[in-house]
């Protein structure tokens, strides 16, 4: 008999098994709790709730550790590529040279969009937020790819997974082109996954586009840093949507919608806008005080995390990448100095120290993306582009789980109890 915990409820005693993972906190299996006690657990925000079993990504928030299939994010960011990390997340092991080449070729063969979708873009206003376009276009993919939406068919799941990973760069680049009024650029499969994206975004038909290797490497590393992150809000959204049997394109569109929120993936756009509002380092103390003021809704965007109560390991890599991109692009940005100073001041302030608020993945990413040439409205689009492989891998893991059931949480009801309808003349 494994470990158990006892619960005294309603004068009776119940035993619940403790399940152990390969690393991380044990979990109490309460699947029989309601049937035995007639009670629910209560955990809004799921701060103490494991929603599923997963073998993809592990985070130790206190130690600032992030592993993808066991490999530390720092090593992957330094030595791997986004395509290789995508293969790792989808298949569980790092690919051989042949496996990687075959995977990259497969992905490259799905980079084009159905031509009719270009017409779909033309229905949006030119000033539409690119995330609104992403939600619409990705959801619309299920209107075009009926041949890969039977989720019970592993081959369909594989093809739709590859289609989503391959088409996100094309869809994202087209959203940018549509906003700036330039023609869409078709994929060029001679380029790498990330080089292809940069050319589709910044290239124009009027001249050759040269991918800058240092920028391509930095962009690819940024994609690696955003690939997957356990059961965050948008991944949980994708899993919940997928649990009803919805097709993968609709599930990923739901994930994009959730990611858009400023408390989640929208924080990179909000963090750079915050740095622009702060402007120069002398204004930082005023904003630190605002962030600490309970009556002020202002928060330091790019700071804090539900899981990391230590430095977000992705922020460490991101800060290093800022310097590399500045050197490659021969640019600088005074906001980087403001960001470094803001971090320094915040991390020496008792409020942030006590609440364990450190910079997260979104704090520095905007500075890099801005230096590469992306407008702030594209920042969360890039997060969604990279996170698609994580969403797809998590969706596949869920759908392939024979014990998978539709997600259907319960509630603590605090509304009116039974009362009879009153006709209008009696009210
Ligand atoms: C991402 O889940 C993931 O893994 C997400 C992500 C991923 O890869 O998928 O890592 C990506 O979403 C990163 C987070 C990006 N969001 C931001 O940078 C927005 C700013 N951060 C906060 O909104 C907040 O820190 C959250 C939403 C990220 C986490 O919120 P929690 O865990 O619900 O914590 P909380 O809101 O309860 O805050 C705890 C305390 C509160 O004070 P008290 O009520 O206890 O007095 O810390 C304070 C908060 O007021 N606090 C902040 C703060 N974040 C939390 N105070 C000032 N500035 C902040 N940024």
Short mmCIF file of C-alpha atoms and ligand atoms in Angstrom, two decimals:
data_model
loop_
_atom_site.label_atom_id
_atom_site.label_comp_id
_atom_site.label_asym_id
_atom_site.label_seq_id
_atom_site.Cartn_x
_atom_site.Cartn_y
_atom_site.Cartn_z
CA UNK A 1 0.00 0.00 0.00
CA UNK A 2 1.47 3.39 -1.02
CA UNK A 3 1.37 6.54 1.12
CA UNK A 4 -2.06 7.77 2.13
CA UNK A 5 -3.56 10.81 3.83
CA UNK A 6 -6.52 10.69 6.20
CA UNK A 7 -9.45 13.09 6.10
CA UNK A 8 -11.98 13.42 8.89
CA UNK A 9 -15.27 14.65 7.41
CA UNK A 10 -18.81 14.45 8.77
CA UNK A 11 -17.75 12.18 11.64
CA UNK A 12 -16.16 9.63 9.32
CA UNK A 13 -12.52 9.03 8.36
CA UNK A 14 -11.40 8.60 4.77
CA UNK A 15 -8.05 7.55 3.27
CA UNK A 16 -6.82 9.06 0.04
CA UNK A 17 -3.78 7.74 -1.88
CA UNK A 18 -0.71 9.95 -2.34
CA UNK A 19 0.69 9.74 -5.88
CA UNK A 20 4.36 10.44 -6.57
CA UNK A 21 5.80 11.95 -9.78
CA UNK A 22 9.38 11.53 -10.99
CA UNK A 23 10.17 14.90 -9.36
CA UNK A 24 8.16 17.67 -7.68
CA UNK A 25 5.36 17.72 -5.10
CA UNK A 26 3.36 14.55 -4.40
CA UNK A 27 -0.37 14.78 -5.11
CA UNK A 28 -3.37 13.59 -3.11
CA UNK A 29 -5.69 11.60 -5.35
CA UNK A 30 -9.12 12.98 -4.40
CA UNK A 31 -11.07 11.58 -7.34
CA UNK A 32 -13.32 9.67 -4.90
CA UNK A 33 -13.75 12.58 -2.46
CA UNK A 34 -17.16 13.83 -3.64
CA UNK A 35 -18.59 10.33 -3.98
CA UNK A 36 -17.45 9.44 -0.44
CA UNK A 37 -17.94 12.74 1.45
CA UNK A 38 -20.47 14.66 -0.66
CA UNK A 39 -18.00 17.57 -0.56
CA UNK A 40 -15.93 19.33 -3.22
CA UNK A 41 -12.49 20.84 -2.81
CA UNK A 42 -12.34 24.62 -3.27
CA UNK A 43 -9.32 26.06 -5.12
CA UNK A 44 -10.09 29.10 -7.35
CA UNK A 45 -7.09 29.78 -9.57
CA UNK A 46 -5.94 26.19 -8.97
CA UNK A 47 -3.05 27.31 -6.74
CA UNK A 48 -2.95 23.87 -5.05
CA UNK A 49 -4.45 21.71 -7.78
CA UNK A 50 -2.78 19.37 -10.27
CA UNK A 51 -5.18 19.19 -13.22
CA UNK A 52 -3.44 16.34 -15.01
CA UNK A 53 -0.45 14.05 -15.26
CA UNK A 54 2.19 15.20 -17.75
CA UNK A 55 5.69 14.19 -18.85
CA UNK A 56 6.45 17.25 -20.94
CA UNK A 57 7.71 20.13 -18.77
CA UNK A 58 8.68 20.48 -15.13
CA UNK A 59 9.11 23.77 -13.21
CA UNK A 60 10.61 24.13 -9.73
CA UNK A 61 9.46 27.64 -8.82
CA UNK A 62 11.61 27.90 -5.70
CA UNK A 63 14.80 26.80 -7.45
CA UNK A 64 14.06 28.62 -10.72
CA UNK A 65 14.29 25.35 -12.67
CA UNK A 66 12.57 24.67 -16.03
CA UNK A 67 13.02 21.27 -17.74
CA UNK A 68 11.62 20.14 -21.09
CA UNK A 69 11.52 16.32 -21.09
CA UNK A 70 14.26 16.59 -18.45
CA UNK A 71 16.57 18.98 -20.31
CA UNK A 72 17.26 22.36 -18.56
CA UNK A 73 16.00 25.40 -20.48
CA UNK A 74 19.42 27.09 -20.21
CA UNK A 75 21.12 24.18 -22.02
CA UNK A 76 18.42 24.02 -24.69
CA UNK A 77 18.54 27.81 -25.23
CA UNK A 78 22.33 27.64 -25.57
CA UNK A 79 22.73 24.50 -27.68
CA UNK A 80 19.45 23.55 -29.35
CA UNK A 81 17.10 25.00 -31.98
CA UNK A 82 13.37 25.65 -31.87
CA UNK A 83 12.76 22.85 -34.38
CA UNK A 84 14.80 20.43 -32.25
CA UNK A 85 12.97 21.48 -29.06
CA UNK A 86 9.68 21.09 -30.93
CA UNK A 87 10.64 17.53 -31.88
CA UNK A 88 11.68 16.87 -28.26
CA UNK A 89 8.36 18.13 -26.85
CA UNK A 90 6.31 16.18 -29.39
CA UNK A 91 8.27 12.90 -29.30
CA UNK A 92 9.94 12.78 -25.87
CA UNK A 93 13.56 12.43 -27.03
CA UNK A 94 16.10 14.64 -28.79
CA UNK A 95 16.15 13.71 -32.50
CA UNK A 96 19.02 12.09 -34.37
CA UNK A 97 20.41 14.08 -37.31
CA UNK A 98 18.19 12.14 -39.74
CA UNK A 99 15.10 12.47 -37.51
CA UNK A 100 15.63 16.23 -37.22
CA UNK A 101 16.13 16.68 -40.96
CA UNK A 102 12.98 14.64 -41.70
CA UNK A 103 10.98 16.62 -39.12
CA UNK A 104 12.18 19.97 -40.51
CA UNK A 105 11.31 18.85 -44.05
CA UNK A 106 7.83 17.74 -42.91
CA UNK A 107 7.22 21.06 -41.17
CA UNK A 108 8.51 23.04 -44.18
CA UNK A 109 5.97 21.24 -46.41
CA UNK A 110 3.09 22.72 -44.38
CA UNK A 111 4.26 26.37 -44.21
CA UNK A 112 1.89 27.64 -46.92
CA UNK A 113 -1.70 28.67 -46.14
CA UNK A 114 -4.76 27.88 -48.28
CA UNK A 115 -4.90 30.88 -50.66
CA UNK A 116 -8.52 31.54 -49.69
CA UNK A 117 -7.30 32.53 -46.20
CA UNK A 118 -5.59 35.59 -47.67
CA UNK A 119 -9.12 36.78 -48.47
CA UNK A 120 -10.09 36.11 -44.85
CA UNK A 121 -7.46 38.65 -43.73
CA UNK A 122 -9.03 41.30 -45.95
CA UNK A 123 -12.18 41.19 -43.84
CA UNK A 124 -10.31 42.72 -40.88
CA UNK A 125 -9.72 46.45 -40.35
CA UNK A 126 -6.11 47.36 -41.08
CA UNK A 127 -5.76 48.57 -37.48
CA UNK A 128 -7.08 45.31 -35.99
CA UNK A 129 -4.86 44.03 -33.17
CA UNK A 130 -2.80 41.15 -34.65
CA UNK A 131 -3.93 38.90 -31.76
CA UNK A 132 -7.54 39.40 -32.88
CA UNK A 133 -6.46 38.27 -36.34
CA UNK A 134 -4.61 35.25 -34.89
CA UNK A 135 -7.71 34.17 -32.95
CA UNK A 136 -9.82 34.45 -36.10
CA UNK A 137 -7.49 32.91 -38.64
CA UNK A 138 -6.33 29.98 -36.50
CA UNK A 139 -9.93 29.16 -35.59
CA UNK A 140 -10.80 29.36 -39.29
CA UNK A 141 -8.17 26.73 -40.17
CA UNK A 142 -10.72 24.08 -39.14
CA UNK A 143 -12.84 25.30 -42.07
CA UNK A 144 -10.04 24.36 -44.45
CA UNK A 145 -8.42 21.22 -43.13
CA UNK A 146 -11.30 18.77 -42.70
CA UNK A 147 -8.93 15.98 -43.68
CA UNK A 148 -7.11 16.17 -40.35
CA UNK A 149 -9.72 16.86 -37.67
CA UNK A 150 -10.61 13.29 -36.65
CA UNK A 151 -8.89 13.45 -33.25
CA UNK A 152 -9.34 9.71 -32.69
CA UNK A 153 -6.99 9.07 -35.61
CA UNK A 154 -3.30 9.35 -34.55
CA UNK A 155 -2.34 10.20 -38.15
CA UNK A 156 -4.84 13.07 -38.22
CA UNK A 157 -3.49 14.30 -34.88
CA UNK A 158 0.05 14.19 -36.28
CA UNK A 159 -0.83 16.05 -39.50
CA UNK A 160 -2.86 18.76 -37.74
CA UNK A 161 -0.04 19.17 -35.18
CA UNK A 162 2.51 19.67 -37.96
CA UNK A 163 0.14 22.03 -39.83
CA UNK A 164 -0.32 24.22 -36.74
CA UNK A 165 3.41 24.41 -35.93
CA UNK A 166 4.28 25.10 -39.58
CA UNK A 167 1.57 27.66 -40.33
CA UNK A 168 1.82 29.88 -37.24
CA UNK A 169 4.85 31.80 -38.59
CA UNK A 170 3.06 32.36 -41.91
CA UNK A 171 -0.16 33.48 -40.17
CA UNK A 172 1.78 35.76 -37.79
CA UNK A 173 3.83 37.34 -40.57
CA UNK A 174 0.68 37.90 -42.64
CA UNK A 175 -0.98 39.61 -39.65
CA UNK A 176 1.97 42.01 -39.48
CA UNK A 177 2.02 42.62 -43.27
CA UNK A 178 -1.72 43.29 -43.27
CA UNK A 179 -1.31 45.90 -40.51
CA UNK A 180 1.49 47.76 -42.31
CA UNK A 181 -0.18 47.54 -45.72
CA UNK A 182 2.59 45.53 -47.38
CA UNK A 183 1.98 42.47 -49.60
CA UNK A 184 2.06 39.03 -48.03
CA UNK A 185 5.38 37.23 -48.56
CA UNK A 186 5.19 33.50 -49.33
CA UNK A 187 7.35 31.07 -47.33
CA UNK A 188 10.80 30.22 -48.74
CA UNK A 189 11.58 26.71 -47.59
CA UNK A 190 15.28 27.08 -48.33
CA UNK A 191 15.41 29.09 -45.08
CA UNK A 192 15.25 27.78 -41.52
CA UNK A 193 11.92 27.83 -39.67
CA UNK A 194 12.89 31.08 -37.95
CA UNK A 195 14.71 32.61 -40.92
CA UNK A 196 11.60 31.93 -43.02
CA UNK A 197 9.50 33.78 -40.45
CA UNK A 198 11.84 36.79 -40.38
CA UNK A 199 11.79 37.02 -44.18
CA UNK A 200 7.98 36.70 -44.38
CA UNK A 201 7.73 39.47 -41.76
CA UNK A 202 10.38 41.97 -42.80
CA UNK A 203 11.06 41.05 -46.45
CA UNK A 204 9.43 42.95 -49.35
CA UNK A 205 8.97 41.85 -52.98
CA UNK A 206 11.03 44.83 -54.15
CA UNK A 207 14.35 43.50 -52.89
CA UNK A 208 16.27 40.51 -51.56
CA UNK A 209 15.96 39.96 -47.79
CA UNK A 210 19.13 38.90 -45.99
CA UNK A 211 18.56 37.07 -42.71
CA UNK A 212 21.06 38.36 -40.10
CA UNK A 213 22.40 35.14 -38.45
CA UNK A 214 22.69 36.70 -34.98
CA UNK A 215 19.09 37.95 -35.16
CA UNK A 216 17.88 34.58 -36.49
CA UNK A 217 19.64 32.86 -33.56
CA UNK A 218 18.20 35.32 -31.02
CA UNK A 219 14.68 34.93 -32.45
CA UNK A 220 15.02 31.14 -32.48
CA UNK A 221 16.19 31.25 -28.86
CA UNK A 222 13.18 33.41 -27.93
CA UNK A 223 10.92 30.79 -29.50
CA UNK A 224 12.65 28.08 -27.43
CA UNK A 225 12.10 30.11 -24.23
CA UNK A 226 8.36 30.35 -24.96
CA UNK A 227 7.75 26.80 -26.21
CA UNK A 228 6.00 25.22 -23.20
CA UNK A 229 5.45 25.88 -19.51
CA UNK A 230 3.43 23.18 -17.67
CA UNK A 231 -0.27 23.90 -17.09
CA UNK A 232 -0.30 27.71 -17.47
CA UNK A 233 -3.60 29.45 -18.18
CA UNK A 234 -3.53 29.13 -21.98
CA UNK A 235 -2.31 25.51 -21.94
CA UNK A 236 -5.06 24.64 -19.45
CA UNK A 237 -7.50 26.34 -21.83
CA UNK A 238 -6.29 24.19 -24.71
CA UNK A 239 -6.60 21.03 -22.60
CA UNK A 240 -10.10 21.94 -21.40
CA UNK A 241 -11.25 22.76 -24.95
CA UNK A 242 -9.66 19.54 -26.21
CA UNK A 243 -11.33 17.47 -23.48
CA UNK A 244 -14.69 18.03 -25.19
CA UNK A 245 -13.33 16.56 -28.42
CA UNK A 246 -13.07 19.92 -30.20
CA UNK A 247 -10.75 19.90 -33.21
CA UNK A 248 -7.12 20.97 -32.63
CA UNK A 249 -7.43 24.20 -34.64
CA UNK A 250 -10.35 25.36 -32.44
CA UNK A 251 -8.41 24.35 -29.29
CA UNK A 252 -5.31 26.32 -30.28
CA UNK A 253 -7.50 29.33 -31.14
CA UNK A 254 -8.89 29.11 -27.58
CA UNK A 255 -5.33 29.05 -26.23
CA UNK A 256 -4.44 32.14 -28.26
CA UNK A 257 -7.44 33.98 -26.84
CA UNK A 258 -6.41 33.15 -23.27
CA UNK A 259 -2.74 34.01 -23.86
CA UNK A 260 -3.77 37.52 -24.98
CA UNK A 261 -4.57 38.63 -21.42
CA UNK A 262 -2.07 41.10 -19.87
CA UNK A 263 -1.69 38.87 -16.80
CA UNK A 264 -0.41 36.11 -19.10
CA UNK A 265 1.10 36.35 -22.57
CA UNK A 266 -0.04 39.93 -23.04
CA UNK A 267 2.47 40.96 -20.36
CA UNK A 268 5.35 41.34 -22.84
CA UNK A 269 3.43 44.07 -24.70
CA UNK A 270 2.31 45.59 -21.37
CA UNK A 271 5.86 45.47 -19.94
CA UNK A 272 7.38 47.46 -22.80
CA UNK A 273 4.50 49.94 -22.70
CA UNK A 274 5.16 50.28 -18.96
CA UNK A 275 8.88 50.93 -19.56
CA UNK A 276 7.94 53.56 -22.16
CA UNK A 277 5.57 55.19 -19.64
CA UNK A 278 8.29 55.18 -16.95
CA UNK A 279 10.76 56.58 -19.46
CA UNK A 280 13.89 57.46 -17.50
CA UNK A 281 15.33 55.82 -14.35
CA UNK A 282 14.55 58.85 -12.19
CA UNK A 283 10.82 58.08 -12.55
CA UNK A 284 11.23 54.49 -11.25
CA UNK A 285 10.65 55.18 -7.51
CA UNK A 286 7.22 56.69 -8.31
CA UNK A 287 6.17 53.56 -10.21
CA UNK A 288 7.57 51.24 -7.55
CA UNK A 289 5.37 53.02 -5.00
CA UNK A 290 2.36 52.71 -7.33
CA UNK A 291 3.02 48.97 -7.72
CA UNK A 292 3.01 48.60 -3.92
CA UNK A 293 -0.14 50.68 -3.41
CA UNK A 294 -3.11 48.33 -2.88
CA UNK A 295 -5.46 51.08 -4.04
CA UNK A 296 -3.62 51.45 -7.32
CA UNK A 297 -4.33 48.74 -9.95
CA UNK A 298 -0.86 49.38 -11.45
CA UNK A 299 1.45 46.38 -11.33
CA UNK A 300 5.02 45.98 -12.55
CA UNK A 301 4.33 44.16 -15.79
CA UNK A 302 6.91 41.45 -16.45
CA UNK A 303 7.30 40.88 -12.70
CA UNK A 304 5.90 38.08 -10.56
CA UNK A 305 4.78 34.57 -11.38
CA UNK A 306 2.34 32.00 -10.06
CA UNK A 307 5.03 29.33 -9.90
CA UNK A 308 8.44 31.03 -9.95
CA UNK A 309 9.23 32.41 -6.49
CA UNK A 310 12.80 32.77 -7.63
CA UNK A 311 14.27 34.20 -10.81
CA UNK A 312 12.51 32.97 -13.98
CA UNK A 313 15.36 31.11 -15.75
CA UNK A 314 14.00 32.35 -19.06
CA UNK A 315 14.45 35.97 -17.97
CA UNK A 316 18.13 35.28 -17.33
CA UNK A 317 18.62 34.08 -20.91
CA UNK A 318 16.47 36.91 -22.23
CA UNK A 319 18.59 39.59 -20.52
CA UNK A 320 21.75 38.09 -22.04
CA UNK A 321 20.08 38.01 -25.47
CA UNK A 322 19.30 41.74 -25.31
CA UNK A 323 23.02 42.53 -25.45
CA UNK A 324 23.60 40.09 -28.34
CA UNK A 325 20.81 41.62 -30.43
CA UNK A 326 21.93 45.18 -29.70
CA UNK A 327 25.40 44.26 -30.94
CA UNK A 328 24.10 42.44 -34.03
CA UNK A 329 21.66 45.21 -34.94
CA UNK A 330 24.14 47.93 -33.93
CA UNK A 331 21.39 49.57 -31.90
CA UNK A 332 20.78 50.36 -28.30
CA UNK A 333 17.69 51.31 -26.36
CA UNK A 334 17.64 53.56 -23.27
CA UNK A 335 14.69 51.49 -22.05
CA UNK A 336 17.13 48.61 -21.44
CA UNK A 337 18.97 50.75 -18.90
CA UNK A 338 15.62 51.68 -17.39
CA UNK A 339 14.68 47.99 -17.21
CA UNK A 340 17.97 47.00 -15.59
CA UNK A 341 17.64 49.83 -13.05
CA UNK A 342 13.98 48.93 -12.37
CA UNK A 343 14.97 45.32 -11.71
CA UNK A 344 17.79 46.41 -9.42
CA UNK A 345 15.57 48.76 -7.39
CA UNK A 346 12.62 46.35 -7.22
CA UNK A 347 14.77 43.41 -6.10
CA UNK A 348 16.17 45.49 -3.23
CA UNK A 349 12.72 46.62 -2.09
CA UNK A 350 11.26 44.61 0.85
CA UNK A 351 7.81 44.49 -0.82
CA UNK A 352 9.11 42.60 -3.85
CA UNK A 353 11.54 40.53 -1.82
CA UNK A 354 8.86 39.38 0.66
CA UNK A 355 6.36 38.61 -2.13
CA UNK A 356 9.14 36.91 -4.13
CA UNK A 357 8.44 38.98 -7.23
CA UNK A 358 11.19 38.58 -9.81
CA UNK A 359 11.34 39.47 -13.51
CA UNK A 360 9.62 36.82 -15.63
CA UNK A 361 9.97 35.81 -19.26
CA UNK A 362 8.06 38.91 -20.37
CA UNK A 363 10.21 41.57 -18.73
CA UNK A 364 13.06 41.77 -21.22
CA UNK A 365 11.55 40.11 -24.29
CA UNK A 366 9.86 43.29 -25.49
CA UNK A 367 13.17 45.17 -25.61
CA UNK A 368 14.67 42.51 -27.87
CA UNK A 369 11.62 42.26 -30.11
CA UNK A 370 11.48 46.03 -30.43
CA UNK A 371 15.18 46.12 -31.39
CA UNK A 372 14.56 43.47 -34.09
CA UNK A 373 11.80 45.68 -35.49
CA UNK A 374 8.51 44.28 -34.17
CA UNK A 375 5.81 46.71 -32.98
CA UNK A 376 4.54 46.01 -29.45
CA UNK A 377 1.24 44.72 -30.87
CA UNK A 378 3.16 41.78 -32.35
CA UNK A 379 4.83 40.69 -29.11
CA UNK A 380 2.08 38.36 -27.88
CA UNK A 381 1.67 37.04 -31.43
CA UNK A 382 5.28 35.84 -31.23
CA UNK A 383 4.58 34.26 -27.85
CA UNK A 384 1.59 32.42 -29.40
CA UNK A 385 3.70 31.35 -32.39
CA UNK A 386 6.25 29.69 -30.10
CA UNK A 387 3.78 28.33 -27.54
CA UNK A 388 1.83 26.52 -30.27
CA UNK A 389 4.24 23.58 -30.09
CA UNK A 390 3.66 23.35 -26.32
CA UNK A 391 -0.10 23.62 -26.70
CA UNK A 392 -0.05 20.96 -29.44
CA UNK A 393 2.20 18.62 -27.44
CA UNK A 394 0.01 19.01 -24.32
CA UNK A 395 -3.14 18.48 -26.40
CA UNK A 396 -1.69 15.29 -27.92
CA UNK A 397 -0.67 14.06 -24.46
CA UNK A 398 -4.20 14.63 -23.17
CA UNK A 399 -6.01 13.10 -26.17
CA UNK A 400 -3.72 10.04 -26.10
CA UNK A 401 -4.44 9.44 -22.40
CA UNK A 402 -6.91 6.50 -22.24
CA UNK A 403 -8.18 7.86 -18.90
CA UNK A 404 -8.98 11.27 -20.40
CA UNK A 405 -12.42 12.70 -19.49
CA UNK A 406 -14.18 15.94 -20.31
CA UNK A 407 -13.11 18.68 -17.88
CA UNK A 408 -16.08 19.80 -15.82
CA UNK A 409 -15.25 21.63 -12.52
CA UNK A 410 -17.93 22.10 -9.84
CA UNK A 411 -18.51 25.21 -7.66
CA UNK A 412 -19.36 26.63 -4.25
CA UNK A 413 -22.84 28.01 -4.90
CA UNK A 414 -23.65 31.20 -2.96
CA UNK A 415 -26.65 32.43 -4.97
CA UNK A 416 -30.36 32.43 -3.92
CA UNK A 417 -31.92 29.11 -2.97
CA UNK A 418 -35.27 27.96 -4.41
CA UNK A 419 -37.90 30.69 -4.82
CA UNK A 420 -41.10 30.82 -6.94
CA UNK A 421 -41.62 33.12 -9.90
CA UNK A 422 -43.50 36.34 -9.14
CA UNK A 423 -45.80 37.66 -11.90
CA UNK A 424 -44.94 41.18 -13.06
CA UNK A 425 -48.01 42.81 -11.44
CA UNK A 426 -46.89 41.45 -8.04
CA UNK A 427 -43.31 42.89 -8.21
C1 LIG B 1 3.32 34.46 -18.07
O1 LIG B 1 1.75 30.44 -15.71
C2 LIG B 1 2.75 30.57 -16.51
O2 LIG B 1 3.61 29.72 -16.59
C3 LIG B 1 2.71 31.81 -17.36
C4 LIG B 1 3.93 32.04 -18.24
C5 LIG B 1 4.05 31.00 -19.33
O3 LIG B 1 5.16 30.80 -19.84
O4 LIG B 1 3.00 30.45 -19.73
O5 LIG B 1 5.11 32.02 -17.45
C6 LIG B 1 3.86 33.39 -18.95
O6 LIG B 1 2.15 34.67 -18.05
C7 LIG B 1 4.29 35.18 -17.15
C8 LIG B 1 3.55 36.21 -16.22
C9 LIG B 1 3.31 37.48 -17.02
N1 LIG B 1 2.44 38.40 -16.26
C10 LIG B 1 2.91 39.55 -15.79
O7 LIG B 1 4.10 39.89 -15.81
C11 LIG B 1 1.83 40.46 -15.20
C12 LIG B 1 2.29 40.99 -13.84
N2 LIG B 1 2.31 39.85 -12.88
C13 LIG B 1 1.15 39.65 -12.07
O8 LIG B 1 -0.07 39.99 -12.64
C14 LIG B 1 1.21 38.36 -11.26
O9 LIG B 1 2.47 38.26 -10.75
C15 LIG B 1 0.87 37.04 -11.95
C16 LIG B 1 -0.47 37.09 -12.59
C17 LIG B 1 1.90 36.70 -12.97
C18 LIG B 1 0.85 35.96 -10.88
O10 LIG B 1 -0.19 36.27 -10.04
P1 LIG B 1 -0.57 35.30 -8.80
O11 LIG B 1 0.30 34.11 -8.72
O12 LIG B 1 -2.04 35.08 -8.82
O13 LIG B 1 -0.14 36.16 -7.57
P2 LIG B 1 -1.02 37.30 -6.95
O14 LIG B 1 -1.66 38.12 -8.03
O15 LIG B 1 -1.89 36.69 -5.91
O16 LIG B 1 0.12 38.21 -6.27
C19 LIG B 1 0.65 37.84 -5.02
C20 LIG B 1 0.96 39.17 -4.36
C21 LIG B 1 -0.24 40.13 -4.39
O17 LIG B 1 -0.12 40.96 -3.26
P3 LIG B 1 -1.06 40.60 -1.94
O18 LIG B 1 -2.49 40.61 -2.41
O19 LIG B 1 -0.61 39.23 -1.48
O20 LIG B 1 -0.74 41.70 -0.97
O21 LIG B 1 2.00 39.86 -5.10
C22 LIG B 1 1.48 41.06 -5.64
C23 LIG B 1 -0.04 40.97 -5.60
O22 LIG B 1 -0.61 42.27 -5.48
N3 LIG B 1 1.96 41.13 -7.01
C24 LIG B 1 2.46 42.21 -7.60
C25 LIG B 1 2.84 41.80 -8.89
N4 LIG B 1 2.55 40.51 -9.05
C26 LIG B 1 2.00 40.10 -7.89
N5 LIG B 1 2.63 43.49 -7.16
C27 LIG B 1 3.20 44.35 -8.04
N6 LIG B 1 3.59 44.03 -9.30
C28 LIG B 1 3.42 42.77 -9.75
N7 LIG B 1 3.82 42.45 -10.98
#
